[in-house]
Coordinates of C-alpha atoms and ligand atoms in Angstrom, one line a residue:
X1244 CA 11.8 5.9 -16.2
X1245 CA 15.1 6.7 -14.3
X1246 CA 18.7 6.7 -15.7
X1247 CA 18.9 3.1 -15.1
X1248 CA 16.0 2.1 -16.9
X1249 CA 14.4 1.1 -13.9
X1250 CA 10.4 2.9 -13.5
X1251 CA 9.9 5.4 -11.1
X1252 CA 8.2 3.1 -8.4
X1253 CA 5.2 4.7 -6.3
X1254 CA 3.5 3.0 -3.3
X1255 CA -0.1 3.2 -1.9
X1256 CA -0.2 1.9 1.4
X1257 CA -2.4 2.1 4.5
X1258 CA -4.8 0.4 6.8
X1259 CA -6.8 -1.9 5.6
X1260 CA -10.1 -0.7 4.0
X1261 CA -9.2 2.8 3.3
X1262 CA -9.3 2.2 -0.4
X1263 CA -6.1 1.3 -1.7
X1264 CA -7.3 -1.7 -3.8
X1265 CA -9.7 0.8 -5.1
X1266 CA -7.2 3.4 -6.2
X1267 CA -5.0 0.5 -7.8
X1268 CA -8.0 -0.3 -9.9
X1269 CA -8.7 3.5 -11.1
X1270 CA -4.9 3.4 -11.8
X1271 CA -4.8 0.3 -13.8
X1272 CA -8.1 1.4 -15.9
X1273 CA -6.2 4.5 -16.3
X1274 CA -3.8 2.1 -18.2
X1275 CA -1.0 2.4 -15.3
X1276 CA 0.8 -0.8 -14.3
X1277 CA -0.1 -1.7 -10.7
X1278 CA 1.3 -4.5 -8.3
X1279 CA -1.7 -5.6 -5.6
X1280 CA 1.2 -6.8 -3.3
X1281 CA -0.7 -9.0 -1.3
X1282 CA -1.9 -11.0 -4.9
X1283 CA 2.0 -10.5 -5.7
X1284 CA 2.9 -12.4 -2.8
X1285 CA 0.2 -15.3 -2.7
X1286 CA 1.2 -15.8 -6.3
X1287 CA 4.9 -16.0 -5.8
X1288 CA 4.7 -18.3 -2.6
X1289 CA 6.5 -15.0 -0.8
X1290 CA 5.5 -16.7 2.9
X1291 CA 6.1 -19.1 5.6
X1292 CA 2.8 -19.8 6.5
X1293 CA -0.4 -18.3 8.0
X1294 CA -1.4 -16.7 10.9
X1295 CA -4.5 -18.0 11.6
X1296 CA -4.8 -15.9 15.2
X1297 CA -4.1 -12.6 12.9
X1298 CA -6.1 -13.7 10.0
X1299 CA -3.0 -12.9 7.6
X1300 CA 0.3 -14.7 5.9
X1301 CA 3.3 -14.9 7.2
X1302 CA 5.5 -12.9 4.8
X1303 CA 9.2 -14.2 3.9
X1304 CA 10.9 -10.8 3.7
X1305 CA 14.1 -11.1 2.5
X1306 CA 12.3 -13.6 -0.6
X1307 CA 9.7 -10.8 -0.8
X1308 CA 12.1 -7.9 -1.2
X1309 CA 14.6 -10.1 -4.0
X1310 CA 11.8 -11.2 -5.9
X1311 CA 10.6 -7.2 -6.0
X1312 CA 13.9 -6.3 -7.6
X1313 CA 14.0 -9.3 -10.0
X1314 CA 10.5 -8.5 -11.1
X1315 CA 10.1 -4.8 -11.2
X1316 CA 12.9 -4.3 -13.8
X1317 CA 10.5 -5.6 -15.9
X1318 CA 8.3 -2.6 -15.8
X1319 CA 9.1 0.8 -17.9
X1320 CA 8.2 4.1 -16.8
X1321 CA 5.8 4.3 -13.9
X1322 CA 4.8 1.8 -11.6
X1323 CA 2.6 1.7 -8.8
X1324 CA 2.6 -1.3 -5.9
X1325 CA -0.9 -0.8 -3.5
X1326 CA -0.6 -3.0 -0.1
X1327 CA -0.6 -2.7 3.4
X1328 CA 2.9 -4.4 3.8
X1329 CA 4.7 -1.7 0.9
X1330 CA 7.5 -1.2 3.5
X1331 CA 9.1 -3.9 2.5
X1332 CA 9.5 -2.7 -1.0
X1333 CA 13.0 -2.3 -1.3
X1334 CA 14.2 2.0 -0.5
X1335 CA 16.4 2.4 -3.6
X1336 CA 13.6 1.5 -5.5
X1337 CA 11.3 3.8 -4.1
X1338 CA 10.3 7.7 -5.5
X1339 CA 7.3 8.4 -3.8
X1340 CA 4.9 6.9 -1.0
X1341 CA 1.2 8.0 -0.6
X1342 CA -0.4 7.0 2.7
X1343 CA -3.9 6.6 2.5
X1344 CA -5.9 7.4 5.7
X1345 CA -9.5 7.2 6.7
X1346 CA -11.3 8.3 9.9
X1347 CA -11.7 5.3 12.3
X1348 CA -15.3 5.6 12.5
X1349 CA -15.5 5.1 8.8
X1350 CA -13.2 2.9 8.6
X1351 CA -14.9 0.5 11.0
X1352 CA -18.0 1.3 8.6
X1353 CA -16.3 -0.2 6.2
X1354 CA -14.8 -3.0 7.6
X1355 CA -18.0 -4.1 9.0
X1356 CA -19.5 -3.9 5.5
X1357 CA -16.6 -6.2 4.5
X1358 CA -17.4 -8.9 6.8
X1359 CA -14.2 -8.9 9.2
X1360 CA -14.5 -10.2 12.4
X1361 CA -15.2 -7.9 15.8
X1362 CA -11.2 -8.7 16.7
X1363 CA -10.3 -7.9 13.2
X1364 CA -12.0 -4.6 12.8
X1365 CA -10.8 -3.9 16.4
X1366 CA -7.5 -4.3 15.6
X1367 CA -7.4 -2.6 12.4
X1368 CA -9.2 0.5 13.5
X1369 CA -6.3 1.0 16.5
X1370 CA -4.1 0.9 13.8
X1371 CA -5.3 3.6 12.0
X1372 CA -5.4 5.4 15.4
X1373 CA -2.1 4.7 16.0
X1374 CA -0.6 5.6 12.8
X1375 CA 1.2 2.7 12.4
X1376 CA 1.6 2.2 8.7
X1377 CA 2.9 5.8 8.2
X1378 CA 5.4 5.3 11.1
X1379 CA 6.3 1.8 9.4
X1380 CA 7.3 3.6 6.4
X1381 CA 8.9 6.7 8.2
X1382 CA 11.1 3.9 9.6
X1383 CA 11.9 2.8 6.3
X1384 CA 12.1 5.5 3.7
X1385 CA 12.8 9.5 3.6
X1386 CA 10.3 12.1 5.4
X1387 CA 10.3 13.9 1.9
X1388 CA 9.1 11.4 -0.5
X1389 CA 6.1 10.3 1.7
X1390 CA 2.3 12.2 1.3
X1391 CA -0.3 11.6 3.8
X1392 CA -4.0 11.6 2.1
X1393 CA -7.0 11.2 3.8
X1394 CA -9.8 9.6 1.5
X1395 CA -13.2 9.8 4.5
X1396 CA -14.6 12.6 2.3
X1397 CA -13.8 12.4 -1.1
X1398 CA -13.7 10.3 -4.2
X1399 CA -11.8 7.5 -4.6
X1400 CA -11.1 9.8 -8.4
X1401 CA -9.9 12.5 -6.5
X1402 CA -7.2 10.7 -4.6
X1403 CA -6.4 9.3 -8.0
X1404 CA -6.1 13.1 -9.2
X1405 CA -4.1 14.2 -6.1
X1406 CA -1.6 11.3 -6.6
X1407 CA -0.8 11.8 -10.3
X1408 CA -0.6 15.7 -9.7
X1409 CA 1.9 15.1 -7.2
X1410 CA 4.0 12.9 -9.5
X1411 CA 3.8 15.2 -12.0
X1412 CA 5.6 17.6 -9.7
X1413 CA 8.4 15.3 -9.3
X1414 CA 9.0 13.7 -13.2
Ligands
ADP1510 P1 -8.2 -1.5 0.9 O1 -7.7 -2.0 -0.4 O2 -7.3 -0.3 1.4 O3 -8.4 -2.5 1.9 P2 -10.6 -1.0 -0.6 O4 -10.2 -0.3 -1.8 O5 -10.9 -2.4 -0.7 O6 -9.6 -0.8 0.6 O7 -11.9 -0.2 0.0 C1 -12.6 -0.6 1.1 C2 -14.1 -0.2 1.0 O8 -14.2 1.2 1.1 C3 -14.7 -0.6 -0.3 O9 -16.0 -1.0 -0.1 C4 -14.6 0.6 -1.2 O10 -15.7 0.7 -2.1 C5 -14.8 1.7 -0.1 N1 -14.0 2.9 -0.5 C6 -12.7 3.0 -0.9 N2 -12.3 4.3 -1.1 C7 -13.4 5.1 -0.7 C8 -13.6 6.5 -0.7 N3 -12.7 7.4 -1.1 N4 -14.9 6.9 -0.3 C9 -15.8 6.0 0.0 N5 -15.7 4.7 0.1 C10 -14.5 4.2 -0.3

């Protein structure tokens, strides 16, 4: 926790299917508190609409961002949000960011295994190429406090391990 009670507030982010939901589940088991921010906005009503085209919600931003502030003051110590849209999460709030990152050709591997249409897969995979999600939050947050890991070849445990050594060396 920080000197304003608040926790210290980590985010997972990254393309779809390179394991976030997975490390938010090792986290929680690991008794961690964990925001899935895509349940956290389906459950608070955070959107406009959806996109059927893009296969995705139309996020209200400004309702997303207050309702992160109201809610996360309710956490103590550490708190972890995993989502593709943790950009949004309000800076102050923010002490680290972990960027998950896959090679495309797995990635599509898995994306296929999940069912997602061609467009879908297509679309996500030139994400990944593109880096878009770690220059979404380069645009939003400081260089210092964001840590690119790559999880193609190892455990979804060992990412867990890298991301709580790297807290360690900032708590
Ligand atoms: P995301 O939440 O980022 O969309 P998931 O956690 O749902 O991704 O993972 C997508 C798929 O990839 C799942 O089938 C999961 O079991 C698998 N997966 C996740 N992390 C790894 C990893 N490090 N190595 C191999 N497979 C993984």
């Amino acid at each position: 926790m920080n000197e304003n009670n608040a926790p210290l507030v980590i985010l997972i982010s990254g393309t779809p299917g390179v394991g976030k939901t997975t490390i938010g589940t090792l986290l929680k088991k690991k008794g961690y508190s964990v925001i899935a921010l895509n349940d956290f906005i389906l459950f608070n009503g955070l959107y406009y609409g959806y996109d059927h085209f893009r296969g995705s919600v139309i996020l209200d931003v400004e309702f997303l961002k207050k309702e992160l502030r109201t809610q996360i003051i309710n956490y103590s110590n550490l708190l972890f949000i995993e989502g593709h849209t943790t950009e949004y999460v309000p800076k102050q709030l923010v002490s680290l960011i972990f960027v998950i990152k896959c090679n495309p050709r797995i990635l599509r591997k898995r994306l296929i295994a999940r069912g997602y249409l061609k467009r879908k897969i297509e679309e996500n995979i030139q994400a990944e190429i593109m880096e878009e999600c770690l220059l979404r939050h380069r645009e939003n947050f400081p260089e210092k406090i964001i840590i690119e890991l790559d999880s193609s070849d190892i455990k979804p445990e060992e990412i867990v391990n890298e991301i709580m050594k790297s807290i360690d060396n900032i708590s």
